[in-house]
Amino acid sequence: IIDREGKSHELIAPTDMNMNIMEVCRSYELPVKGECGGMAMCATCQCYLESETDLPEQSDDELDMLDQAFHVEDNSRLGCQIQISDEIDGIVLRLAPEE
C-alpha cells in the first residue's frame, strides 16, 4: 500500500478470515476511514490499482459508488471490495486523496 504521502507499506494478512483491503489497512492504522463498514456505500476506502494484479470485475454497487466519488481514475477500486486471497499477493495499491 502506498499512503497519501507516497510512503510504501508492506502489509501481511491472513487469507482465511474473509478480510478485505480496507480492513487490513485499518488494522495497520493506515488512514482509511471505511465509514460504511465495507458495504460499498461511501468510497472512503478508494484506492488506485498500480500493479498488473488481476482482480474480479467490479460489481454494480462498486461502480455506482465510484460514479459519485471524488478523485476517480480508470484504475480506481474500493478497498472494501477487494478480498484478501493468495491471488492478490504482491498487489500494489495507492490510497486515493481524502476529499
mmCIF file of C-alpha atoms in Angstrom:
data_model
loop_
_atom_site.group_PDB
_atom_site.id
_atom_site.type_symbol
_atom_site.label_atom_id
_atom_site.label_comp_id
_atom_site.label_asym_id
_atom_site.label_seq_id
_atom_site.Cartn_x
_atom_site.Cartn_y
_atom_site.Cartn_z
ATOM 1 C CA ILE A 1 0.000 0.000 0.000
ATOM 2 C CA ILE A 2 1.295 3.454 -0.883
ATOM 3 C CA ASP A 3 -0.053 6.046 1.533
ATOM 4 C CA ARG A 4 -1.037 9.617 0.708
ATOM 5 C CA GLU A 5 2.489 10.855 1.472
ATOM 6 C CA GLY A 6 3.982 8.393 -1.034
ATOM 7 C CA LYS A 7 5.392 6.008 1.590
ATOM 8 C CA SER A 8 5.143 2.280 0.811
ATOM 9 C CA HIS A 9 3.855 -0.168 3.402
ATOM 10 C CA GLU A 10 4.087 -3.947 3.041
ATOM 11 C CA LEU A 11 1.032 -5.469 4.659
ATOM 12 C CA ILE A 12 0.635 -9.099 5.642
ATOM 13 C CA ALA A 13 -2.850 -10.507 6.084
ATOM 14 C CA PRO A 14 -4.417 -13.924 6.584
ATOM 15 C CA THR A 15 -6.279 -15.355 3.619
ATOM 16 C CA ASP A 16 -8.635 -17.465 5.721
ATOM 17 C CA MET A 17 -10.500 -14.727 7.621
ATOM 18 C CA ASN A 18 -12.626 -13.225 4.818
ATOM 19 C CA MET A 19 -10.918 -9.826 5.185
ATOM 20 C CA ASN A 20 -10.695 -7.086 2.580
ATOM 21 C CA ILE A 21 -8.106 -4.413 1.776
ATOM 22 C CA MET A 22 -9.973 -1.742 3.764
ATOM 23 C CA GLU A 23 -9.959 -3.874 6.917
ATOM 24 C CA VAL A 24 -6.287 -4.747 6.558
ATOM 25 C CA CYS A 25 -5.337 -1.083 6.052
ATOM 26 C CA ARG A 26 -7.287 -0.130 9.152
ATOM 27 C CA SER A 27 -5.640 -2.912 11.163
ATOM 28 C CA TYR A 28 -2.270 -1.381 10.225
ATOM 29 C CA GLU A 29 -3.634 2.042 11.257
ATOM 30 C CA LEU A 30 -3.332 3.467 7.761
ATOM 31 C CA PRO A 31 -5.633 6.460 7.162
ATOM 32 C CA VAL A 32 -8.567 4.608 5.592
ATOM 33 C CA LYS A 33 -11.930 5.602 7.042
ATOM 34 C CA GLY A 34 -14.224 2.913 5.713
ATOM 35 C CA GLU A 35 -17.216 4.830 7.052
ATOM 36 C CA CYS A 36 -19.821 2.405 5.678
ATOM 37 C CA GLY A 37 -18.099 -0.646 7.152
ATOM 38 C CA GLY A 38 -17.389 -2.269 3.811
ATOM 39 C CA MET A 39 -20.791 -2.025 2.145
ATOM 40 C CA ALA A 40 -19.566 -0.094 -0.969
ATOM 41 C CA MET A 41 -21.644 2.896 0.095
ATOM 42 C CA CYS A 42 -19.125 5.661 0.854
ATOM 43 C CA ALA A 43 -15.865 5.468 -1.200
ATOM 44 C CA THR A 44 -13.733 6.456 1.826
ATOM 45 C CA CYS A 45 -11.580 3.387 1.075
ATOM 46 C CA GLN A 46 -10.957 4.280 -2.574
ATOM 47 C CA CYS A 47 -7.551 3.312 -3.864
ATOM 48 C CA TYR A 48 -5.756 3.056 -7.187
ATOM 49 C CA LEU A 49 -4.548 -0.275 -8.558
ATOM 50 C CA GLU A 50 -0.906 0.283 -9.515
ATOM 51 C CA SER A 51 0.109 -3.281 -10.310
ATOM 52 C CA GLU A 52 -0.946 -5.715 -13.020
ATOM 53 C CA THR A 53 -2.824 -7.833 -10.471
ATOM 54 C CA ASP A 54 -5.929 -9.477 -11.888
ATOM 55 C CA LEU A 55 -8.940 -8.587 -9.772
ATOM 56 C CA PRO A 56 -12.541 -9.733 -10.063
ATOM 57 C CA GLU A 57 -14.743 -7.480 -12.172
ATOM 58 C CA GLN A 58 -16.250 -4.544 -10.306
ATOM 59 C CA SER A 59 -19.777 -5.045 -9.008
ATOM 60 C CA ASP A 60 -22.596 -2.675 -9.961
ATOM 61 C CA ASP A 61 -22.550 -1.343 -6.366
ATOM 62 C CA GLU A 62 -18.845 -0.536 -6.588
ATOM 63 C CA LEU A 63 -19.218 1.146 -9.976
ATOM 64 C CA ASP A 64 -22.229 3.155 -8.762
ATOM 65 C CA MET A 65 -20.297 4.378 -5.725
ATOM 66 C CA LEU A 66 -17.259 5.326 -7.795
ATOM 67 C CA ASP A 67 -19.574 7.294 -10.122
ATOM 68 C CA GLN A 68 -20.333 9.554 -7.147
ATOM 69 C CA ALA A 69 -16.826 9.697 -5.652
ATOM 70 C CA PHE A 70 -14.111 12.334 -5.978
ATOM 71 C CA HIS A 71 -10.641 11.759 -7.491
ATOM 72 C CA VAL A 72 -11.802 8.741 -9.526
ATOM 73 C CA GLU A 73 -9.324 7.356 -12.075
ATOM 74 C CA ASP A 74 -9.531 4.469 -14.553
ATOM 75 C CA ASN A 75 -7.732 2.259 -12.006
ATOM 76 C CA SER A 76 -9.928 3.234 -9.014
ATOM 77 C CA ARG A 77 -11.227 0.473 -6.784
ATOM 78 C CA LEU A 78 -12.912 0.372 -3.396
ATOM 79 C CA GLY A 79 -10.662 -1.351 -0.887
ATOM 80 C CA CYS A 80 -13.665 -2.908 0.824
ATOM 81 C CA GLN A 81 -14.468 -4.790 -2.379
ATOM 82 C CA ILE A 82 -11.031 -6.404 -2.772
ATOM 83 C CA GLN A 83 -10.983 -9.637 -0.789
ATOM 84 C CA ILE A 84 -7.701 -10.878 0.657
ATOM 85 C CA SER A 85 -6.629 -14.022 -1.182
ATOM 86 C CA ASP A 86 -3.477 -15.751 -2.405
ATOM 87 C CA GLU A 87 -4.288 -14.451 -5.902
ATOM 88 C CA ILE A 88 -3.613 -10.823 -4.924
ATOM 89 C CA ASP A 89 -0.259 -11.472 -3.245
ATOM 90 C CA GLY A 90 2.034 -8.619 -4.305
ATOM 91 C CA ILE A 91 -0.779 -6.231 -5.249
ATOM 92 C CA VAL A 92 0.216 -2.553 -5.245
ATOM 93 C CA LEU A 93 -2.456 -0.025 -4.303
ATOM 94 C CA ARG A 94 -2.189 3.728 -3.713
ATOM 95 C CA LEU A 95 -4.626 5.391 -1.320
ATOM 96 C CA ALA A 96 -6.807 7.978 -3.049
ATOM 97 C CA PRO A 97 -6.768 11.538 -1.677
ATOM 98 C CA GLU A 98 -9.231 12.368 1.040
ATOM 99 C CA GLU A 99 -11.814 14.733 -0.461
#
